[in-house]
Amino acid sequence: MLSTAEEDLVPVLTAQRIIDTYPDGAISQPGYSGCFRDDPFPYASKSYMFSGTREDYISFYETAAKNDGWQPIDGPYEAPCYTKKLGDATAFLSVVPMLEPGVDGIEEYSIDIAAAYGETPEDGRLLC
């Protein structure tokens, strides 16, 4: 069961600028947010369709995340992961490729932010 603080964190995650930041050529898809069913971790996510390359949007978010105060995490992840404090919570941002390039080289990816209160693994583990 979620605490009130965890429920209150959902709109904070949704309001993060990085969720609505995207490179030229990307088309925003509807976002979603809530809490994971089995764990008390609030999240916010938004996907994009992009006509450039995976390297293009990954590079874009490396700069955008740094400019927004997110710190990169080294870990065994295929997708980049970043972290920053949001009040008393620790948030984790990941840039996740959704599919292999489709028709006309269009890529779909998502920007995912999950957060937790208290102790969190330095490498983000399941939150990245």
N, CA, C and O atoms as a GROMACS GRO file, in nm:
protein
  512
    1MET      N    1   0.084  -0.118   0.000
    1MET     CA    2   0.000   0.000   0.000
    1MET      C    3   0.089   0.125   0.000
    1MET      O    4   0.192   0.130   0.068
    2LEU      N    5   0.047   0.222  -0.076
    2LEU     CA    6   0.124   0.346  -0.089
    2LEU      C    7   0.097   0.440   0.028
    2LEU      O    8  -0.014   0.447   0.081
    3SER      N    9   0.202   0.512   0.065
    3SER     CA   10   0.184   0.617   0.163
    3SER      C   11   0.132   0.742   0.092
    3SER      O   12   0.139   0.751  -0.031
    4THR      N   13   0.082   0.836   0.167
    4THR     CA   14   0.036   0.962   0.109
    4THR      C   15   0.152   1.034   0.041
    4THR      O   16   0.135   1.093  -0.066
    5ALA      N   17   0.271   1.028   0.102
    5ALA     CA   18   0.390   1.093   0.043
    5ALA      C   19   0.421   1.033  -0.094
    5ALA      O   20   0.455   1.105  -0.187
    6GLU      N   21   0.410   0.901  -0.106
    6GLU     CA   22   0.436   0.837  -0.236
    6GLU      C   23   0.330   0.876  -0.338
    6GLU      O   24   0.363   0.903  -0.453
    7GLU      N   25   0.205   0.879  -0.298
    7GLU     CA   26   0.099   0.922  -0.389
    7GLU      C   27   0.121   1.067  -0.432
    7GLU      O   28   0.098   1.103  -0.548
    8ASP      N   29   0.163   1.151  -0.338
    8ASP     CA   30   0.187   1.292  -0.368
    8ASP      C   31   0.307   1.312  -0.460
    8ASP      O   32   0.321   1.418  -0.521
    9LEU      N   33   0.392   1.213  -0.470
    9LEU     CA   34   0.511   1.224  -0.555
    9LEU      C   35   0.477   1.207  -0.704
    9LEU      O   36   0.551   1.256  -0.789
   10VAL      N   37   0.367   1.141  -0.737
   10VAL     CA   38   0.331   1.118  -0.877
   10VAL      C   39   0.322   1.250  -0.956
   10VAL      O   40   0.384   1.259  -1.062
   11PRO      N   41   0.248   1.352  -0.909
   11PRO     CA   42   0.244   1.476  -0.988
   11PRO      C   43   0.379   1.549  -0.991
   11PRO      O   44   0.406   1.624  -1.085
   12VAL      N   45   0.462   1.529  -0.891
   12VAL     CA   46   0.596   1.589  -0.892
   12VAL      C   47   0.678   1.527  -1.005
   12VAL      O   48   0.750   1.598  -1.076
   13LEU      N   49   0.668   1.397  -1.022
   13LEU     CA   50   0.740   1.329  -1.130
   13LEU      C   51   0.686   1.372  -1.266
   13LEU      O   52   0.762   1.398  -1.359
   14THR      N   53   0.555   1.379  -1.278
   14THR     CA   54   0.492   1.418  -1.403
   14THR      C   55   0.531   1.560  -1.444
   14THR      O   56   0.537   1.591  -1.563
   15ALA      N   57   0.557   1.646  -1.346
   15ALA     CA   58   0.591   1.785  -1.372
   15ALA      C   59   0.739   1.807  -1.406
   15ALA      O   60   0.778   1.920  -1.436
   16GLN      N   61   0.820   1.704  -1.403
   16GLN     CA   62   0.962   1.720  -1.435
   16GLN      C   63   0.976   1.764  -1.580
   16GLN      O   64   0.918   1.705  -1.671
   17ARG      N   65   1.055   1.870  -1.601
   17ARG     CA   66   1.072   1.927  -1.736
   17ARG      C   67   1.122   1.825  -1.837
   17ARG      O   68   1.082   1.829  -1.954
   18ILE      N   69   1.206   1.736  -1.794
   18ILE     CA   70   1.269   1.640  -1.886
   18ILE      C   71   1.164   1.551  -1.955
   18ILE      O   72   1.186   1.504  -2.066
   19ILE      N   73   1.051   1.528  -1.890
   19ILE     CA   74   0.944   1.446  -1.948
   19ILE      C   75   0.891   1.507  -2.077
   19ILE      O   76   0.858   1.435  -2.172
   20ASP      N   77   0.885   1.639  -2.081
   20ASP     CA   78   0.830   1.708  -2.199
   20ASP      C   79   0.938   1.771  -2.286
   20ASP      O   80   0.909   1.857  -2.369
   21THR      N   81   1.062   1.730  -2.266
   21THR     CA   82   1.174   1.779  -2.346
   21THR      C   83   1.208   1.673  -2.450
   21THR      O   84   1.222   1.555  -2.418
   22TYR      N   85   1.221   1.715  -2.575
   22TYR     CA   86   1.249   1.618  -2.680
   22TYR      C   87   1.323   1.684  -2.795
   22TYR      O   88   1.312   1.805  -2.815
   23PRO      N   89   1.396   1.605  -2.871
   23PRO     CA   90   1.474   1.660  -2.982
   23PRO      C   91   1.386   1.696  -3.101
   23PRO      O   92   1.274   1.646  -3.115
   24ASP      N   93   1.438   1.783  -3.187
   24ASP     CA   94   1.370   1.813  -3.313
   24ASP      C   95   1.346   1.682  -3.388
   24ASP      O   96   1.434   1.596  -3.393
   25GLY      N   97   1.230   1.669  -3.444
   25GLY     CA   98   1.197   1.548  -3.518
   25GLY      C   99   1.123   1.445  -3.436
   25GLY      O  100   1.079   1.343  -3.489
   26ALA      N  101   1.107   1.468  -3.305
   26ALA     CA  102   1.033   1.375  -3.219
   26ALA      C  103   0.888   1.420  -3.209
   26ALA      O  104   0.859   1.539  -3.208
   27ILE      N  105   0.798   1.324  -3.201
   27ILE     CA  106   0.656   1.351  -3.187
   27ILE      C  107   0.609   1.289  -3.056
   27ILE      O  108   0.622   1.168  -3.034
   28SER      N  109   0.557   1.373  -2.968
   28SER     CA  110   0.513   1.330  -2.836
   28SER      C  111   0.391   1.238  -2.845
   28SER      O  112   0.299   1.262  -2.923
   29GLN      N  113   0.392   1.135  -2.764
   29GLN     CA  114   0.279   1.044  -2.749
   29GLN      C  115   0.218   1.069  -2.610
   29GLN      O  116   0.282   1.134  -2.528
   30PRO      N  117   0.100   1.019  -2.583
   30PRO     CA  118   0.040   1.041  -2.451
   30PRO      C  119   0.130   0.985  -2.340
   30PRO      O  120   0.192   0.880  -2.355
   31GLY      N  121   0.135   1.057  -2.229
   31GLY     CA  122   0.211   1.013  -2.113
   31GLY      C  123   0.122   0.935  -2.018
   31GLY      O  124   0.000   0.931  -2.034
   32TYR      N  125   0.183   0.874  -1.919
   32TYR     CA  126   0.108   0.802  -1.817
   32TYR      C  127   0.189   0.806  -1.688
   32TYR      O  128   0.311   0.826  -1.690
   33SER      N  129   0.121   0.788  -1.577
   33SER     CA  130   0.187   0.791  -1.447
   33SER      C  131   0.105   0.711  -1.348
   33SER      O  132  -0.010   0.675  -1.375
   34GLY      N  133   0.164   0.684  -1.234
   34GLY     CA  134   0.095   0.608  -1.130
   34GLY      C  135   0.197   0.547  -1.036
   34GLY      O  136   0.302   0.605  -1.010
   35CYS      N  137   0.163   0.428  -0.987
   35CYS     CA  138   0.254   0.355  -0.900
   35CYS      C  139   0.256   0.210  -0.946
   35CYS      O  140   0.154   0.155  -0.988
   36PHE      N  141   0.372   0.149  -0.936
   36PHE     CA  142   0.383   0.009  -0.974
   36PHE      C  143   0.292  -0.076  -0.885
   36PHE      O  144   0.279  -0.049  -0.766
   37ARG      N  145   0.231  -0.175  -0.942
   37ARG     CA  146   0.133  -0.257  -0.872
   37ARG      C  147   0.192  -0.330  -0.751
   37ARG      O  148   0.132  -0.333  -0.644
   38ASP      N  149   0.309  -0.389  -0.769
   38ASP     CA  150   0.366  -0.472  -0.664
   38ASP      C  151   0.466  -0.400  -0.573
   38ASP      O  152   0.507  -0.454  -0.471
   39ASP      N  153   0.504  -0.280  -0.609
   39ASP     CA  154   0.603  -0.206  -0.531
   39ASP      C  155   0.555  -0.062  -0.513
   39ASP      O  156   0.485  -0.010  -0.600
   40PRO      N  157   0.592   0.000  -0.403
   40PRO     CA  158   0.543   0.137  -0.377
   40PRO      C  159   0.628   0.244  -0.445
   40PRO      O  160   0.671   0.339  -0.380
   41PHE      N  161   0.653   0.228  -0.574
   41PHE     CA  162   0.735   0.324  -0.645
   41PHE      C  163   0.649   0.405  -0.742
   41PHE      O  164   0.597   0.349  -0.839
   42PRO      N  165   0.634   0.535  -0.718
   42PRO     CA  166   0.563   0.618  -0.814
   42PRO      C  167   0.646   0.634  -0.942
   42PRO      O  168   0.768   0.626  -0.939
   43TYR      N  169   0.577   0.657  -1.052
   43TYR     CA  170   0.647   0.676  -1.180
   43TYR      C  171   0.570   0.771  -1.270
   43TYR      O  172   0.450   0.795  -1.252
   44ALA      N  173   0.642   0.824  -1.368
   44ALA     CA  174   0.582   0.903  -1.477
   44ALA      C  175   0.660   0.865  -1.602
   44ALA      O  176   0.781   0.843  -1.598
   45SER      N  177   0.590   0.858  -1.713
   45SER     CA  178   0.654   0.816  -1.837
   45SER      C  179   0.586   0.882  -1.956
   45SER      O  180   0.467   0.914  -1.952
   46LYS      N  181   0.665   0.902  -2.060
   46LYS     CA  182   0.610   0.956  -2.184
   46LYS      C  183   0.692   0.898  -2.298
   46LYS      O  184   0.814   0.888  -2.288
   47SER      N  185   0.625   0.862  -2.406
   47SER     CA  186   0.697   0.807  -2.520
   47SER      C  187   0.693   0.905  -2.637
   47SER      O  188   0.610   0.995  -2.644
   48TYR      N  189   0.786   0.882  -2.727
   48TYR     CA  190   0.804   0.968  -2.843
   48TYR      C  191   0.832   0.882  -2.966
   48TYR      O  192   0.895   0.777  -2.956
   49MET      N  193   0.787   0.928  -3.080
   49MET     CA  194   0.825   0.872  -3.208
   49MET      C  195   0.930   0.967  -3.264
   49MET      O  196   0.913   1.089  -3.259
   50PHE      N  197   1.040   0.912  -3.317
   50PHE     CA  198   1.153   0.995  -3.357
   50PHE      C  199   1.206   0.951  -3.492
   50PHE      O  200   1.224   0.832  -3.517
   51SER      N  201   1.230   1.048  -3.579
   51SER     CA  202   1.275   1.017  -3.714
   51SER      C  203   1.427   1.014  -3.726
   51SER      O  204   1.479   0.982  -3.833
   52GLY      N  205   1.499   1.046  -3.620
   52GLY     CA  206   1.645   1.039  -3.622
   52GLY      C  207   1.694   0.903  -3.575
   52GLY      O  208   1.620   0.805  -3.575
   53THR      N  209   1.819   0.900  -3.536
   53THR     CA  210   1.878   0.774  -3.490
   53THR      C  211   1.872   0.764  -3.338
   53THR      O  212   1.854   0.864  -3.268
   54ARG      N  213   1.889   0.644  -3.289
   54ARG     CA  214   1.896   0.620  -3.144
   54ARG      C  215   2.009   0.704  -3.083
   54ARG      O  216   1.993   0.762  -2.976
   55GLU      N  217   2.122   0.708  -3.151
   55GLU     CA  218   2.236   0.786  -3.101
   55GLU      C  219   2.199   0.934  -3.090
   55GLU      O  220   2.244   1.003  -2.998
   56ASP      N  221   2.118   0.984  -3.184
   56ASP     CA  222   2.076   1.125  -3.181
   56ASP      C  223   1.995   1.156  -3.056
   56ASP      O  224   2.024   1.254  -2.986
   57TYR      N  225   1.894   1.075  -3.026
   57TYR     CA  226   1.811   1.110  -2.909
   57TYR      C  227   1.884   1.079  -2.778
   57TYR      O  228   1.864   1.150  -2.679
   58ILE      N  229   1.966   0.976  -2.776
   58ILE     CA  230   2.045   0.948  -2.653
   58ILE      C  231   2.137   1.066  -2.624
   58ILE      O  232   2.146   1.110  -2.510
   59SER      N  233   2.205   1.116  -2.725
   59SER     CA  234   2.293   1.232  -2.709
   59SER      C  235   2.215   1.354  -2.663
   59SER      O  236   2.260   1.428  -2.575
   60PHE      N  237   2.098   1.376  -2.722
   60PHE     CA  238   2.013   1.488  -2.682
   60PHE      C  239   1.981   1.480  -2.532
   60PHE      O  240   1.993   1.580  -2.461
   61TYR      N  241   1.940   1.362  -2.484
   61TYR     CA  242   1.902   1.348  -2.344
   61TYR      C  243   2.020   1.351  -2.249
   61TYR      O  244   2.005   1.388  -2.133
   62GLU      N  245   2.138   1.312  -2.294
   62GLU     CA  246   2.256   1.327  -2.210
   62GLU      C  247   2.275   1.474  -2.173
   62GLU      O  248   2.300   1.506  -2.057
   63THR      N  249   2.263   1.561  -2.270
   63THR     CA  250   2.277   1.704  -2.247
   63THR      C  251   2.159   1.759  -2.168
   63THR      O  252   2.178   1.834  -2.072
   64ALA      N  253   2.037   1.724  -2.208
   64ALA     CA  254   1.918   1.775  -2.141
   64ALA      C  255   1.913   1.732  -1.994
   64ALA      O  256   1.877   1.812  -1.908
   65ALA      N  257   1.948   1.607  -1.966
   65ALA     CA  258   1.945   1.558  -1.829
   65ALA      C  259   2.048   1.633  -1.744
   65ALA      O  260   2.018   1.676  -1.632
   66LYS      N  261   2.168   1.648  -1.796
   66LYS     CA  262   2.273   1.720  -1.723
   66LYS      C  263   2.228   1.864  -1.695
   66LYS      O  264   2.247   1.913  -1.584
   67ASN      N  265   2.170   1.930  -1.794
   67ASN     CA  266   2.124   2.068  -1.778
   67ASN      C  267   2.009   2.082  -1.679
   67ASN      O  268   1.984   2.190  -1.626
   68ASP      N  269   1.939   1.971  -1.653
   68ASP     CA  270   1.826   1.972  -1.560
   68ASP      C  271   1.865   1.915  -1.422
   68ASP      O  272   1.778   1.890  -1.339
   69GLY      N  273   1.994   1.895  -1.399
   69GLY     CA  274   2.040   1.852  -1.268
   69GLY      C  275   2.046   1.702  -1.245
   69GLY      O  276   2.070   1.659  -1.132
   70TRP      N  277   2.023   1.623  -1.348
   70TRP     CA  278   2.031   1.478  -1.335
   70TRP      C  279   2.177   1.434  -1.347
   70TRP      O  280   2.252   1.487  -1.429
   71GLN      N  281   2.216   1.336  -1.265
   71GLN     CA  282   2.352   1.283  -1.267
   71GLN      C  283   2.351   1.144  -1.330
   71GLN      O  284   2.265   1.063  -1.295
   72PRO      N  285   2.444   1.115  -1.421
   72PRO     CA  286   2.446   0.982  -1.483
   72PRO      C  287   2.483   0.874  -1.382
   72PRO      O  288   2.560   0.898  -1.288
   73ILE      N  289   2.428   0.756  -1.402
   73ILE     CA  290   2.458   0.639  -1.319
   73ILE      C  291   2.529   0.537  -1.408
   73ILE      O  292   2.484   0.505  -1.518
   74ASP      N  293   2.640   0.488  -1.358
   74ASP     CA  294   2.707   0.378  -1.428
   74ASP      C  295   2.642   0.249  -1.380
   74ASP      O  296   2.628   0.225  -1.260
   75GLY      N  297   2.604   0.168  -1.474
   75GLY     CA  298   2.541   0.041  -1.438
   75GLY      C  299   2.532  -0.047  -1.560
   75GLY      O  300   2.567  -0.007  -1.670
   76PRO      N  301   2.485  -0.167  -1.539
   76PRO     CA  302   2.476  -0.264  -1.649
   76PRO      C  303   2.350  -0.246  -1.732
   76PRO      O  304   2.278  -0.343  -1.757
   77TYR      N  305   2.322  -0.124  -1.774
   77TYR     CA  306   2.197  -0.096  -1.844
   77TYR      C  307   2.223  -0.071  -1.991
   77TYR      O  308   2.324  -0.013  -2.030
   78GLU      N  309   2.130  -0.116  -2.073
   78GLU     CA  310   2.138  -0.085  -2.216
   78GLU      C  311   2.096   0.058  -2.243
   78GLU      O  312   2.144   0.121  -2.337
   79ALA      N  313   2.006   0.110  -2.159
   79ALA     CA  314   1.957   0.247  -2.175
   79ALA      C  315   2.023   0.336  -2.071
   79ALA      O  316   2.052   0.291  -1.960
   80PRO      N  317   2.047   0.462  -2.105
   80PRO     CA  318   2.106   0.555  -2.008
   80PRO      C  319   2.016   0.573  -1.886
   80PRO      O  320   1.893   0.573  -1.898
   81CYS      N  321   2.077   0.588  -1.769
   81CYS     CA  322   2.004   0.610  -1.645
   81CYS      C  323   2.069   0.725  -1.569
   81CYS      O  324   2.191   0.739  -1.567
   82TYR      N  325   1.985   0.807  -1.506
   82TYR     CA  326   2.030   0.925  -1.432
   82TYR      C  327   1.955   0.930  -1.299
   82TYR      O  328   1.852   0.865  -1.283
   83THR      N  329   2.008   1.007  -1.206
   83THR     CA  330   1.942   1.022  -1.077
   83THR      C  331   1.950   1.165  -1.029
   83THR      O  332   2.039   1.240  -1.069
   84LYS      N  333   1.856   1.204  -0.943
   84LYS     CA  334   1.862   1.330  -0.871
   84LYS      C  335   1.764   1.325  -0.755
   84LYS      O  336   1.668   1.247  -0.755
   85LYS      N  337   1.790   1.410  -0.657
   85LYS     CA  338   1.701   1.419  -0.541
   85LYS      C  339   1.584   1.510  -0.577
   85LYS      O  340   1.601   1.615  -0.639
   86LEU      N  341   1.466   1.468  -0.536
   86LEU     CA  342   1.345   1.549  -0.547
   86LEU      C  343   1.289   1.559  -0.405
   86LEU      O  344   1.210   1.475  -0.363
   87GLY      N  345   1.330   1.661  -0.333
   87GLY     CA  346   1.294   1.671  -0.192
   87GLY      C  347   1.361   1.558  -0.116
   87GLY      O  348   1.482   1.542  -0.123
   88ASP      N  349   1.282   1.480  -0.043
   88ASP     CA  350   1.335   1.367   0.033
   88ASP      C  351   1.338   1.238  -0.048
   88ASP      O  352   1.382   1.135   0.002
   89ALA      N  353   1.293   1.241  -0.171
   89ALA     CA  354   1.290   1.122  -0.256
   89ALA      C  355   1.410   1.121  -0.350
   89ALA      O  356   1.467   1.226  -0.382
   90THR      N  357   1.447   1.003  -0.394
   90THR     CA  358   1.550   0.986  -0.496
   90THR      C  359   1.480   0.941  -0.622
   90THR      O  360   1.409   0.840  -0.623
   91ALA      N  361   1.501   1.015  -0.730
   91ALA     CA  362   1.437   0.984  -0.858
   91ALA      C  363   1.540   0.926  -0.954
   91ALA      O  364   1.658   0.958  -0.948
   92PHE      N  365   1.492   0.840  -1.043
   92PHE     CA  366   1.574   0.777  -1.146
   92PHE      C  367   1.508   0.799  -1.281
   92PHE      O  368   1.389   0.772  -1.298
   93LEU      N  369   1.586   0.847  -1.375
   93LEU     CA  370   1.541   0.877  -1.510
   93LEU      C  371   1.606   0.781  -1.606
   93LEU      O  372   1.728   0.762  -1.602
   94SER      N  373   1.529   0.720  -1.692
   94SER     CA  374   1.587   0.634  -1.796
   94SER      C  375   1.529   0.671  -1.932
   94SER      O  376   1.414   0.713  -1.943
   95VAL      N  377   1.612   0.654  -2.034
   95VAL     CA  378   1.575   0.679  -2.172
   95VAL      C  379   1.575   0.543  -2.240
   95VAL      O  380   1.681   0.485  -2.263
   96VAL      N  381   1.456   0.492  -2.271
   96VAL     CA  382   1.442   0.352  -2.308
   96VAL      C  383   1.394   0.335  -2.452
   96VAL      O  384   1.285   0.379  -2.486
   97PRO      N  385   1.476   0.271  -2.538
   97PRO     CA  386   1.427   0.237  -2.672
   97PRO      C  387   1.312   0.137  -2.659
   97PRO      O  388   1.322   0.040  -2.584
   98MET      N  389   1.204   0.161  -2.732
   98MET     CA  390   1.088   0.074  -2.722
   98MET      C  391   1.088  -0.039  -2.826
   98MET      O  392   1.053  -0.153  -2.795
   99LEU      N  393   1.128  -0.006  -2.946
   99LEU     CA  394   1.123  -0.103  -3.055
   99LEU      C  395   1.243  -0.084  -3.145
   99LEU      O  396   1.313   0.017  -3.139
  100GLU      N  397   1.266  -0.181  -3.227
  100GLU     CA  398   1.365  -0.162  -3.333
  100GLU      C  399   1.309  -0.060  -3.432
  100GLU      O  400   1.187  -0.044  -3.441
  101PRO      N  401   1.396   0.009  -3.505
  101PRO     CA  402   1.344   0.105  -3.602
  101PRO      C  403   1.237   0.043  -3.691
  101PRO      O  404   1.250  -0.069  -3.740
  102GLY      N  405   1.131   0.120  -3.709
  102GLY     CA  406   1.019   0.070  -3.788
  102GLY      C  407   1.020   0.124  -3.929
  102GLY      O  408   1.126   0.146  -3.988
  103VAL      N  409   0.903   0.144  -3.981
  103VAL     CA  410   0.885   0.194  -4.116
  103VAL      C  411   0.952   0.331  -4.129
  103VAL      O  412   0.937   0.416  -4.042
  104ASP      N  413   1.023   0.350  -4.237
  104ASP     CA  414   1.091   0.476  -4.264
  104ASP      C  415   1.190   0.515  -4.155
  104ASP      O  416   1.220   0.633  -4.139
  105GLY      N  417   1.242   0.417  -4.079
  105GLY     CA  418   1.343   0.443  -3.978
  105GLY      C  419   1.291   0.514  -3.854
  105GLY      O  420   1.370   0.570  -3.778
  106ILE      N  421   1.160   0.512  -3.831
  106ILE     CA  422   1.104   0.577  -3.713
  106ILE      C  423   1.134   0.493  -3.589
  106ILE      O  424   1.112   0.372  -3.588
  107GLU      N  425   1.186   0.559  -3.486
  107GLU     CA  426   1.216   0.494  -3.358
  107GLU      C  427   1.114   0.539  -3.255
  107GLU      O  428   1.069   0.653  -3.257
  108GLU      N  429   1.077   0.449  -3.166
  108GLU     CA  430   0.995   0.488  -3.052
  108GLU      C  431   1.079   0.467  -2.927
  108GLU      O  432   1.147   0.365  -2.912
  109TYR      N  433   1.075   0.565  -2.838
  109TYR     CA  434   1.147   0.554  -2.711
  109TYR      C  435   1.062   0.617  -2.603
  109TYR      O  436   0.967   0.690  -2.631
  110SER      N  437   1.097   0.589  -2.478
  110SER     CA  438   1.025   0.651  -2.367
  110SER      C  439   1.122   0.715  -2.269
  110SER      O  440   1.238   0.675  -2.257
  111ILE      N  441   1.071   0.816  -2.201
  111ILE     CA  442   1.140   0.881  -2.091
  111ILE      C  443   1.064   0.835  -1.967
  111ILE      O  444   0.946   0.864  -1.952
  112ASP      N  445   1.132   0.763  -1.879
  112ASP     CA  446   1.069   0.707  -1.760
  112ASP      C  447   1.136   0.764  -1.635
  112ASP      O  448   1.258   0.769  -1.626
  113ILE      N  449   1.055   0.808  -1.541
  113ILE     CA  450   1.106   0.854  -1.412
  113ILE      C  451   1.033   0.774  -1.304
  113ILE      O  452   0.910   0.770  -1.300
  114ALA      N  453   1.110   0.711  -1.216
  114ALA     CA  454   1.056   0.642  -1.100
  114ALA      C  455   1.128   0.696  -0.977
  114ALA      O  456   1.241   0.745  -0.988
  115ALA      N  457   1.064   0.688  -0.862
  115ALA     CA  458   1.125   0.745  -0.742
  115ALA      C  459   1.092   0.661  -0.620
  115ALA      O  460   0.999   0.581  -0.620
  116ALA      N  461   1.173   0.682  -0.517
  116ALA     CA  462   1.154   0.610  -0.391
  116ALA      C  463   1.202   0.697  -0.277
  116ALA      O  464   1.290   0.782  -0.293
  117TYR      N  465   1.142   0.676  -0.162
  117TYR     CA  466   1.189   0.737  -0.038
  117TYR      C  467   1.280   0.638   0.033
  117TYR      O  468   1.271   0.517   0.011
  118GLY      N  469   1.366   0.689   0.116
  118GLY     CA  470   1.453   0.602   0.195
  118GLY      C  471   1.572   0.555   0.115
  118GLY      O  472   1.614   0.618   0.017
  119GLU      N  473   1.627   0.442   0.157
  119GLU     CA  474   1.746   0.386   0.093
  119GLU      C  475   1.714   0.337  -0.047
  119GLU      O  476   1.615   0.266  -0.069
  120THR      N  477   1.798   0.375  -0.141
  120THR     CA  478   1.787   0.325  -0.278
  120THR      C  479   1.925   0.279  -0.323
  120THR      O  480   2.025   0.336  -0.280
  121PRO      N  481   1.933   0.177  -0.407
  121PRO     CA  482   2.064   0.134  -0.456
  121PRO      C  483   2.129   0.245  -0.539
  121PRO      O  484   2.062   0.315  -0.614
  122GLU      N  485   2.259   0.260  -0.524
  122GLU     CA  486   2.330   0.366  -0.598
  122GLU      C  487   2.317   0.349  -0.748
  122GLU      O  488   2.319   0.447  -0.821
  123ASP      N  489   2.304   0.226  -0.795
  123ASP     CA  490   2.295   0.203  -0.939
  123ASP      C  491   2.150   0.203  -0.989
  123ASP      O  492   2.126   0.176  -1.107
  124GLY      N  493   2.056   0.232  -0.902
  124GLY     CA  494   1.916   0.242  -0.943
  124GLY      C  495   1.844   0.111  -0.957
  124GLY      O  496   1.722   0.106  -0.939
  125ARG      N  497   1.913   0.004  -0.989
  125ARG     CA  498   1.858  -0.129  -1.010
  125ARG      C  499   1.723  -0.128  -1.079
  125ARG      O  500   1.713  -0.084  -1.194
  126LEU      N  501   1.619  -0.175  -1.013
  126LEU     CA  502   1.492  -0.190  -1.084
  126LEU      C  503   1.426  -0.057  -1.118
  126LEU      O  504   1.329  -0.055  -1.194
  127LEU      N  505   1.475   0.055  -1.063
  127LEU     CA  506   1.416   0.183  -1.096
  127LEU      C  507   1.478   0.246  -1.221
  127LEU      O  508   1.430   0.348  -1.270
  128CYS      N  509   1.583   0.185  -1.273
  128CYS     CA  510   1.644   0.236  -1.397
  128CYS      C  511   1.597   0.154  -1.514
  128CYS      O  512   1.637   0.180  -1.628
   0.00000   0.00000   0.00000
